[in-house]
Tab-separated table of C-alpha atoms in Angstrom:
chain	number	residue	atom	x	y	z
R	1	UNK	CA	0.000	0.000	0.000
R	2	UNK	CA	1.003	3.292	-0.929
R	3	UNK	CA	1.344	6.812	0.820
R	4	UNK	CA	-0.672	9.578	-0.579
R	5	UNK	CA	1.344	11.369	-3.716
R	6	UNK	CA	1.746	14.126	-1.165
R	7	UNK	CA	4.350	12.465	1.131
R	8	UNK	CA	6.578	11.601	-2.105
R	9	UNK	CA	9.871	12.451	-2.256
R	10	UNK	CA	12.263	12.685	-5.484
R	11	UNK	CA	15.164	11.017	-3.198
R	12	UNK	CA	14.297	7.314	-3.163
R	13	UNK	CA	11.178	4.897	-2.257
R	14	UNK	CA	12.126	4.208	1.821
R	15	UNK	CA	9.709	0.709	1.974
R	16	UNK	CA	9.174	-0.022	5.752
R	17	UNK	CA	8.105	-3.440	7.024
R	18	UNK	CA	9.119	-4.815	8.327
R	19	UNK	CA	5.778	-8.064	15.752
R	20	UNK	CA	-1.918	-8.968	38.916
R	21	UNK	CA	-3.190	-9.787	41.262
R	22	UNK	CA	-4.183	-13.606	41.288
R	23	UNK	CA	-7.903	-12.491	39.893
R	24	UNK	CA	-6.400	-11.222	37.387
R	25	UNK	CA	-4.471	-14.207	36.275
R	26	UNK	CA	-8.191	-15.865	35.175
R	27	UNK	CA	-9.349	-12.961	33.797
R	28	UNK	CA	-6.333	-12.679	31.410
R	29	UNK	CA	-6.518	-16.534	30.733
R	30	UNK	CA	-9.983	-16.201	29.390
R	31	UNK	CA	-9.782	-13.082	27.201
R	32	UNK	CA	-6.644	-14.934	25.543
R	33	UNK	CA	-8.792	-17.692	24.634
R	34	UNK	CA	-11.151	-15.377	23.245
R	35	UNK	CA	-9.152	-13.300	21.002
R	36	UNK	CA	-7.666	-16.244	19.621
R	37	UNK	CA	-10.938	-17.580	18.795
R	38	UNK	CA	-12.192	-14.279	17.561
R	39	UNK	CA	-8.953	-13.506	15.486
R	40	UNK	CA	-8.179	-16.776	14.096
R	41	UNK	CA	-4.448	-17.505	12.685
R	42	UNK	CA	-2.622	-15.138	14.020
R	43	UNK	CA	0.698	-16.197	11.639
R	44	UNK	CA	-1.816	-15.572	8.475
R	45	UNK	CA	0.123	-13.421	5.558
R	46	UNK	CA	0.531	-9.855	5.938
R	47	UNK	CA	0.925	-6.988	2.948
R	48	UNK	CA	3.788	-4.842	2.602
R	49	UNK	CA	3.638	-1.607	3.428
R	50	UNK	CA	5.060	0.753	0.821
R	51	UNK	CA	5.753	4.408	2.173
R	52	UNK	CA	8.036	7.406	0.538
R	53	UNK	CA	10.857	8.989	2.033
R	54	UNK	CA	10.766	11.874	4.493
R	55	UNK	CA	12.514	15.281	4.673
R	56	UNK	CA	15.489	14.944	6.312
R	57	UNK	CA	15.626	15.345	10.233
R	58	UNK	CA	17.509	18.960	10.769
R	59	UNK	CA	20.997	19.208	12.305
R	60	UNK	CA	19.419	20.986	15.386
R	61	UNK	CA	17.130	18.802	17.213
R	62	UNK	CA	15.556	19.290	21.004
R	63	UNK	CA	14.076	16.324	23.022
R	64	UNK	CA	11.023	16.917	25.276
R	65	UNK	CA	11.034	20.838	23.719
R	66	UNK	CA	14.396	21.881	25.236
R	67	UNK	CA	17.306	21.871	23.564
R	68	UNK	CA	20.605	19.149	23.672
R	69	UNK	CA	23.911	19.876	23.721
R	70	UNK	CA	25.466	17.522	21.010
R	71	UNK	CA	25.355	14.050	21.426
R	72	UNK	CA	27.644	13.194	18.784
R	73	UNK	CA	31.300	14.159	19.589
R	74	UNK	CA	33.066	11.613	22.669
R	75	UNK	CA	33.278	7.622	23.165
R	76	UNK	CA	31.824	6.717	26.532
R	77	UNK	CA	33.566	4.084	28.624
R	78	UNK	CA	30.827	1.743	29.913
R	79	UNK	CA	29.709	2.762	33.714
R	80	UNK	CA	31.035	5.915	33.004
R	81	UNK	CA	29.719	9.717	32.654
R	82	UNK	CA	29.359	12.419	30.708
R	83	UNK	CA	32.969	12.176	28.682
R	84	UNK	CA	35.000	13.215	26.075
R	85	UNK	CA	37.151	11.860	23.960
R	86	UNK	CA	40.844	12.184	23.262
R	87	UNK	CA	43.716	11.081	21.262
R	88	UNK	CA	46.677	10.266	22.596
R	89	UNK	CA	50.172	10.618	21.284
R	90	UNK	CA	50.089	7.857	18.814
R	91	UNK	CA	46.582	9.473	17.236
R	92	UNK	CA	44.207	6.575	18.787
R	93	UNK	CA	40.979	7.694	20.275
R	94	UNK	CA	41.093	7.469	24.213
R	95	UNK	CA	38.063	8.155	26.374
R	96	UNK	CA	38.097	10.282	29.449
R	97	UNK	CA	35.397	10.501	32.051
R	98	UNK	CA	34.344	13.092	33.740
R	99	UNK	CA	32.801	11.061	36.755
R	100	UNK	CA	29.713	10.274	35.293
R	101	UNK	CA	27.351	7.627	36.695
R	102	UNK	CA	25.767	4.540	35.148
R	103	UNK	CA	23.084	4.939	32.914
R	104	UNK	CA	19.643	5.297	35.675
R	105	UNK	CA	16.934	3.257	34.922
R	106	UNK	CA	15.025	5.325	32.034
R	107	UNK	CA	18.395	6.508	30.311
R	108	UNK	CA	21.188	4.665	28.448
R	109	UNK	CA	24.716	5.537	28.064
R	110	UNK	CA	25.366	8.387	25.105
R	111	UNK	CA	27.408	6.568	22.113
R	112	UNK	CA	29.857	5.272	21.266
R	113	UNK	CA	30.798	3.457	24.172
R	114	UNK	CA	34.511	3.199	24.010
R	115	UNK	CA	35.979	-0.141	23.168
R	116	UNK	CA	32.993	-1.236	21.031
R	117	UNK	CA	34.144	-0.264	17.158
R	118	UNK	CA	37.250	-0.448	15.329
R	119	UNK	CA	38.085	1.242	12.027
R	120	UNK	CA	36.304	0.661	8.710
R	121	UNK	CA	36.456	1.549	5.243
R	122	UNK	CA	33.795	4.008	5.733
R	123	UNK	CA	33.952	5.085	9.475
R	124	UNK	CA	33.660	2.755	12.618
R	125	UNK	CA	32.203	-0.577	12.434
R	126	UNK	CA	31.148	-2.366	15.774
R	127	UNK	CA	33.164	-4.834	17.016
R	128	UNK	CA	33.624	-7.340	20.144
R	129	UNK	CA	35.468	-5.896	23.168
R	130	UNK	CA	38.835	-7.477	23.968
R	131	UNK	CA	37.158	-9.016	27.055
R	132	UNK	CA	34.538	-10.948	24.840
R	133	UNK	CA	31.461	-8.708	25.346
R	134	UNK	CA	30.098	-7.271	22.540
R	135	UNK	CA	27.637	-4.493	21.414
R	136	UNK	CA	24.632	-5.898	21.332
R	137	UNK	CA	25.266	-6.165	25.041
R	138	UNK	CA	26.718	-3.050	25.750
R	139	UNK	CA	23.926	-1.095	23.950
R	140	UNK	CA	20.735	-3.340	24.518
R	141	UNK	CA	17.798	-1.632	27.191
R	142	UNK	CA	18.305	-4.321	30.425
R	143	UNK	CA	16.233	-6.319	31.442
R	144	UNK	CA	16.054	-6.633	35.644
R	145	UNK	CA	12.884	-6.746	37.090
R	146	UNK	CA	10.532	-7.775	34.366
R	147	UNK	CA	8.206	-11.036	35.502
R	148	UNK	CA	6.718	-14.131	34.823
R	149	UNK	CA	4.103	-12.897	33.338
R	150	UNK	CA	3.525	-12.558	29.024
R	151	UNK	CA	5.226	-10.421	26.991
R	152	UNK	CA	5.208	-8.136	24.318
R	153	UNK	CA	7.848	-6.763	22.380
R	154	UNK	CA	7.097	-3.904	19.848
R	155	UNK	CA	9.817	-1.935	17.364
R	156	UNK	CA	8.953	1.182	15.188
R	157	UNK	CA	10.772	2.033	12.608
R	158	UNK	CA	11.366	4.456	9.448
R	159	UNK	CA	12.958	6.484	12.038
R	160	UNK	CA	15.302	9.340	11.456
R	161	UNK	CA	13.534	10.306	8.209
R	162	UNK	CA	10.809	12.613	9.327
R	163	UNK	CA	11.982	15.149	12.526
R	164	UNK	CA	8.796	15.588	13.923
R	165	UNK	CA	7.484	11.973	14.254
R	166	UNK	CA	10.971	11.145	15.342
R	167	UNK	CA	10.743	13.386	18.597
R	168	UNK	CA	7.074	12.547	18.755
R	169	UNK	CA	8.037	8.441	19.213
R	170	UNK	CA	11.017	9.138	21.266
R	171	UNK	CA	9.111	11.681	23.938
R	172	UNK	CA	5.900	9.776	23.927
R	173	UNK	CA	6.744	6.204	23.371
R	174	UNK	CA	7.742	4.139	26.768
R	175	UNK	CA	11.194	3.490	27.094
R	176	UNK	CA	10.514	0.034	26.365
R	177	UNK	CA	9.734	0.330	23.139
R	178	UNK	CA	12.396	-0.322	20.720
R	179	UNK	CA	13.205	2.313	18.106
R	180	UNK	CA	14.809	1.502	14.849
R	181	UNK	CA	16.523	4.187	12.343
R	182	UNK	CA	17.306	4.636	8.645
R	183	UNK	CA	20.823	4.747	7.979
R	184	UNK	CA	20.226	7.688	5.672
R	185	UNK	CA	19.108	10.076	8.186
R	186	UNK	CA	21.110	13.471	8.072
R	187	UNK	CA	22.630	13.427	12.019
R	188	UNK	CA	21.673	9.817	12.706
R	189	UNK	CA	24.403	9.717	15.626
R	190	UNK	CA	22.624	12.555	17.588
R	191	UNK	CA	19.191	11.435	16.546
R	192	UNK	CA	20.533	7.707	18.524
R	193	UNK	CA	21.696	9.355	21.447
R	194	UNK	CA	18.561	11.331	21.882
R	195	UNK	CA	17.072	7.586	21.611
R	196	UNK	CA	19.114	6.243	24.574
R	197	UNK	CA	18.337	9.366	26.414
R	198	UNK	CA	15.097	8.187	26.976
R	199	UNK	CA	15.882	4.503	27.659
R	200	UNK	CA	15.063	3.286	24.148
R	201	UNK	CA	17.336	0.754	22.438
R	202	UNK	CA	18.286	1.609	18.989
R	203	UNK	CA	18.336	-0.856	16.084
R	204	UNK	CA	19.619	-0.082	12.881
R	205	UNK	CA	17.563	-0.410	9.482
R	206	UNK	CA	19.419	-2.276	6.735
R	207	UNK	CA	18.084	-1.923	2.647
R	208	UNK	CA	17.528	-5.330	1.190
R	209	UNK	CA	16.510	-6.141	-1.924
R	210	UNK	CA	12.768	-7.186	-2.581
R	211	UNK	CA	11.318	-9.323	-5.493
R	212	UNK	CA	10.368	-6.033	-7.453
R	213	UNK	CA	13.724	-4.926	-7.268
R	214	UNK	CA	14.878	-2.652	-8.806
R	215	UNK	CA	11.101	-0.775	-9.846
R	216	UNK	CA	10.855	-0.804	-6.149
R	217	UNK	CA	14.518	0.340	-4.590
R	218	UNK	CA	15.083	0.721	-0.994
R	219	UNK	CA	17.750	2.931	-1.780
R	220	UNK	CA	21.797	3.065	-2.365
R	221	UNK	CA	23.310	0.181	-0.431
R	222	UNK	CA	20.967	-1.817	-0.810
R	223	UNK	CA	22.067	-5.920	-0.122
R	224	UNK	CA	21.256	-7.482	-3.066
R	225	UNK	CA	21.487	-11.533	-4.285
R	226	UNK	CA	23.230	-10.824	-6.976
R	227	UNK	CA	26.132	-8.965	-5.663
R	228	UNK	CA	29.321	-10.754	-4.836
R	229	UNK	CA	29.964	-11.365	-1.053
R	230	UNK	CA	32.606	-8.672	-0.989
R	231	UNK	CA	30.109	-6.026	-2.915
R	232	UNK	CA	27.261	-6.862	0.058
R	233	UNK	CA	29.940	-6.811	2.676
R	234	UNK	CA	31.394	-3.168	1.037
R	235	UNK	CA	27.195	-2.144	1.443
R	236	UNK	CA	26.953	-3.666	4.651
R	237	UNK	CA	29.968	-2.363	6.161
R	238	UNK	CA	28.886	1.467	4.865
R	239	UNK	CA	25.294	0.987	6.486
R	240	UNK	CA	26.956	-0.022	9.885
R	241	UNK	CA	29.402	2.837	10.184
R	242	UNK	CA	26.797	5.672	9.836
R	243	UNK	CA	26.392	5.430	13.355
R	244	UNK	CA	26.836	3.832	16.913
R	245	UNK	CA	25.417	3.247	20.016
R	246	UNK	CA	22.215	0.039	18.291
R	247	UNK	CA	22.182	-3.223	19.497
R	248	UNK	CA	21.460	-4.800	16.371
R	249	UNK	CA	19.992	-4.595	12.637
R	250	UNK	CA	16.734	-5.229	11.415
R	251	UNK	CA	16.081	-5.504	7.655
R	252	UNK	CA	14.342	-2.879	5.585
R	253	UNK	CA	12.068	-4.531	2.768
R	254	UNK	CA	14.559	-7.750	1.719
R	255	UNK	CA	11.835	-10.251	0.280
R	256	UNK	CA	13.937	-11.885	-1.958
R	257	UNK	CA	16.958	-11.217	-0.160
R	258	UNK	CA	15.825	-13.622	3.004
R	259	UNK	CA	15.298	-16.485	0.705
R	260	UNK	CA	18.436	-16.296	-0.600
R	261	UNK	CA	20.192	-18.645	1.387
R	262	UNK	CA	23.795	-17.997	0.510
R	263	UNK	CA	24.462	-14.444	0.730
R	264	UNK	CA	22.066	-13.865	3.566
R	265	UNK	CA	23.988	-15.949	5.270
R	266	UNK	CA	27.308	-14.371	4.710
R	267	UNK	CA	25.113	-11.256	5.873
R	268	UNK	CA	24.528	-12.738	9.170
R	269	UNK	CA	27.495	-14.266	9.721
R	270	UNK	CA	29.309	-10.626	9.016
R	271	UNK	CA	26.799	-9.317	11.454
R	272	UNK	CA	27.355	-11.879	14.512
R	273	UNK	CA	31.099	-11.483	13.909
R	274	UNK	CA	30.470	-7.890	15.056
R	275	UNK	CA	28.517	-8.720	18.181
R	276	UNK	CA	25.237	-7.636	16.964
R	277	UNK	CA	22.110	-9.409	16.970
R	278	UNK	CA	19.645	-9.871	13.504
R	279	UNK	CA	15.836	-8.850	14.005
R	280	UNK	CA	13.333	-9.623	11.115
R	281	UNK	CA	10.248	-8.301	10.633
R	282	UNK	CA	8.575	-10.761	9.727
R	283	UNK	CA	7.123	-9.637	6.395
R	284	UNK	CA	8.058	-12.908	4.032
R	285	UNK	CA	6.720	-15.767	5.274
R	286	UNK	CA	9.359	-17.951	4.083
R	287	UNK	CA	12.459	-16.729	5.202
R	288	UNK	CA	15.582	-18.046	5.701
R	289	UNK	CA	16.342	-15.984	8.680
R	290	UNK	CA	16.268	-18.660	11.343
R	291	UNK	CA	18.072	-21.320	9.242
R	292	UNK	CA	20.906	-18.484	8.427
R	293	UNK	CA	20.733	-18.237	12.180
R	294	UNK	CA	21.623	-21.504	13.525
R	295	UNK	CA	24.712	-21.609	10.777
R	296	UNK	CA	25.939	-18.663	12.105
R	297	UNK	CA	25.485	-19.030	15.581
R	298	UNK	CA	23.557	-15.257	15.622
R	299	UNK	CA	21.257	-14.058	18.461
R	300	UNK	CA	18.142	-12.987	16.499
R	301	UNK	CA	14.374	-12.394	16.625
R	302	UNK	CA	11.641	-12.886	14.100
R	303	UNK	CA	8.604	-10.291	14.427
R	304	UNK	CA	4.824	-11.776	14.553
R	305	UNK	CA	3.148	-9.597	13.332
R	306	UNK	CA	3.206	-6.058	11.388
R	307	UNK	CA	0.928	-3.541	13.439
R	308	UNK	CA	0.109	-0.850	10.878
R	309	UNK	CA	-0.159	-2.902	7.657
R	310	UNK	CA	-3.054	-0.652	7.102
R	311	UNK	CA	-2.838	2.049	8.857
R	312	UNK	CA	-5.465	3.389	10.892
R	313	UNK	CA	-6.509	3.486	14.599
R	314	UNK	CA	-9.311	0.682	14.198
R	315	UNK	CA	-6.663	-1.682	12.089
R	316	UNK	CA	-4.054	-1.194	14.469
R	317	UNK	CA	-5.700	-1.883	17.445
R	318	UNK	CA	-6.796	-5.466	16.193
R	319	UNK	CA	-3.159	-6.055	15.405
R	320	UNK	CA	-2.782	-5.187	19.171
R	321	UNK	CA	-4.967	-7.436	20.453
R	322	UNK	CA	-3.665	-10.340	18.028
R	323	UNK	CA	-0.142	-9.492	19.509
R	324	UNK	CA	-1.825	-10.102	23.155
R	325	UNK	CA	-3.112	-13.083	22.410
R	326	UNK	CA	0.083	-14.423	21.122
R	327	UNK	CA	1.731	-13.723	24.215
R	328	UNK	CA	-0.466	-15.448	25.831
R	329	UNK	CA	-0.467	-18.335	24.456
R	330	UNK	CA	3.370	-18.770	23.832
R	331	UNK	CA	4.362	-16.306	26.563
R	332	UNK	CA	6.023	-13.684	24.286
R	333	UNK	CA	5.344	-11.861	21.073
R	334	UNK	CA	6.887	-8.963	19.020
R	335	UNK	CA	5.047	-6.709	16.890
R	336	UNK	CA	6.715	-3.653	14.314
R	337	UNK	CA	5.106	-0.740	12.897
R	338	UNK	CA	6.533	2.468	10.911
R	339	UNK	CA	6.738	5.533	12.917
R	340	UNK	CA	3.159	7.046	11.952
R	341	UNK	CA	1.747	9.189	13.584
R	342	UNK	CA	-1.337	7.255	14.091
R	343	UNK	CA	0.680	4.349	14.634
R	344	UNK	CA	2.534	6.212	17.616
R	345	UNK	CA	-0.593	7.270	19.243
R	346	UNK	CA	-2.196	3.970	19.293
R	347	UNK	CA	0.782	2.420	20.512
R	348	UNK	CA	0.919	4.965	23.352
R	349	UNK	CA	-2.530	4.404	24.511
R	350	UNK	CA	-1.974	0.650	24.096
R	351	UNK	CA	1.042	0.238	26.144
R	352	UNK	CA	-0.880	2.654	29.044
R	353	UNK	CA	-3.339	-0.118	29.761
R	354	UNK	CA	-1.306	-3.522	29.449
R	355	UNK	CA	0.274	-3.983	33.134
R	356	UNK	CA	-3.811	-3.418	33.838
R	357	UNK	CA	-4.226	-6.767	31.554
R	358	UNK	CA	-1.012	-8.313	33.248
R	359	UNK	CA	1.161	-7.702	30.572
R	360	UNK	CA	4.559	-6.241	30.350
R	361	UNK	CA	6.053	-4.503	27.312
R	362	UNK	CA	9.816	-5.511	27.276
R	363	UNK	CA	12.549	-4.633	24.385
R	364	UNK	CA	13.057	-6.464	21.613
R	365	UNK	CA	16.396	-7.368	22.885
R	366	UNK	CA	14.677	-9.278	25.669
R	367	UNK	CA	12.783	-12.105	23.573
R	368	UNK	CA	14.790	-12.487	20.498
R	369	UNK	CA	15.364	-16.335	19.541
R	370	UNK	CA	18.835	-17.611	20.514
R	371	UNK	CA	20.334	-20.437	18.145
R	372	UNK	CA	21.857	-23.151	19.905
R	373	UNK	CA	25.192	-21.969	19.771
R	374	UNK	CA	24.846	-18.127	20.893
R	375	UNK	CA	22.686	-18.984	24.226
R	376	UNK	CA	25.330	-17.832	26.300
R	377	UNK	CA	25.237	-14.575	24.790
């Protein structure tokens, strides 16, 4: 489905899709059953959602109407504070702290952590600590404190593109919530940092190519199955280094591309190499996403279902409920939208009324699939 002519943009076609008490434990039980019985298959096929490129986010921004020093300049050791960063005599970038505490529970430590990239062909590409850990754990929302109970993840992305609905899903969205941004937003670093400001983890949208490729382009860089290993690695390796401080990558269209077992693979295993974990959204039904997976030992997640398909309050709120009913039945589920403004709003309201339901809305970082070999991770 397209936007209306109105939102087009000469630039390129940006395609986005991409998942209390003890009464209240009965309660819940029974209106799972229902909305499974009301909604049927949950899994059942999903469109695509088409939707144009935005103006570019301004090199200014504010968060919560007041404005930010920049976010961008500095590597921040892990633990530490507000820092700067250095080079010493031999030209390699130290960081300094200026006694800054750990991130508190709603904000995140300001990237890049120091320690976590190393130098690429483009800029800095993430990379595994010399004590083993690696990014997806140093920049991934935790986790402490969340129950028993179900679950429900939810990512929104296209962000970056548009400034407005940008701030609007970053001030209004919980911290929970998992926010995922273009690689070809104009001062993606700063528009990340204003992320983890506000507690949200960050992923990192990455063009792949879909069966109407090239009539419908995701734009330069795009991974394609036709490119040599080294060509998609050369893409992938420019996408990555546009920014730090996300957790992982989540595809951006890629229809054909996750059926395409051989160089999605060699995607994947690029990405685990660099500590990151591998979200799909879930839009082709026959993926190879969790086979590429267990060859490559990744940590990954595959959405269930795509919220805003069509996008209006009435449509989005039975995706809702179909994600609740889901987590009830296999005690987790992860949803993705676009950052709409509609599709913010309902969220919002959504997410004010689940603990009530005895739900708890958790990052994606915290229900992602493990393969065998990455459980550790």
């Amino acid at each position: 489905m397209a936007n209306p002519a109105s939102l087009q943009s000469p630039v390129v076609i940006w395609t986005k899709h991409f998942t209390i008490s003890f009464g209240l434990v009965a309660l819940v039980s029974g209106a799972g059953a229902a909305l499974i019985h009301h909604f049927g298959d949950p899994d059942a096929g999903q469109p695509l959602l088409v939707t144009p490129i935005f103006a570019p986010a301004p090199d200014v921004v504010t968060l919560n109407n007041e404005p930010r020093l920049d976010l961008v300049d500095g590597a921040l050791a892990l633990g530490g504070s507000e820092e700067s960063a250095v080079e010493d005599g031999a030209g390699a970038e130290a960081a300094t702290s200026l006694s800054a505490a750990a991130p508190t529970e709603a904000a995140l430590a300001r990237a890049p952590i120091a320690g976590f990239s190393i130098a690429g062909p483009f800029g800095p590409l993430p990379a595994v600590a010399r004590d083993g850990q690696t990014p997806s754990q140093a920049y991934r929302r935790p986790t402490a404190g969340i129950g028993a109970g179900p679950k429900i993840a939810m990512v929104i992305g296209g962000l970056g593109l548009n400034a407005l609905n940008t701030k609007t899903a970053i001030e209004e969205l919980p911290s929970a919530v998992t926010l995922a941004f273009a690689p070809y937003t104009n001062d993606l670093q700063n528009w990340i940092n204003l992320a983890r400001a506000d507690g949200h983890e960050v992923l990192i949208e990455t063009p792949m190519e879909p069966f109407d490729y090239p009539n419908n382009d995701p734009g330069p860089h795009t991974l394609l199955t036709s490119a040599t290993k080294a060509e998609n690695r050369k893409r992938l390796d420019w996408v990555l280094s546009r920014a730090q401080g996300y957790y992982g990558v989540i595809n951006y269209e890629g229809a054909k591309f996750v059926t395409a077992s051989e160089p999605l693979t060699a995607v994947m295993e690029a990405v685990t190499g660099m500590g990151l974990d591998v979200v799909y959204d879930g839009s082709a039904a026959r993926s190879n996403v969790a086979q590429a997976a267990q060859a490559t030992s990744a940590r990954y997640a595959i959405a269930d279902r795509l919220v805003d398909s069509t996008p209006n309050a009435q449509a989005i709120d039975e995706e809702l409920l179909r994600l609740e009913a889901l987590s009830l039945e296999r005690g987790a589920s992860m949803g993705v939208g676009f950052a709409y403004p509609v599709t913010i709003e309902q969220i919002r309201q959504w997410v004010d009324g689940l603990a009530l339901k005895g739900f708890a809305i958790v990052p994606a970082s915290a229900i992602g699939r493990q393969s065998d070999a990455s459980k550790s991770g």
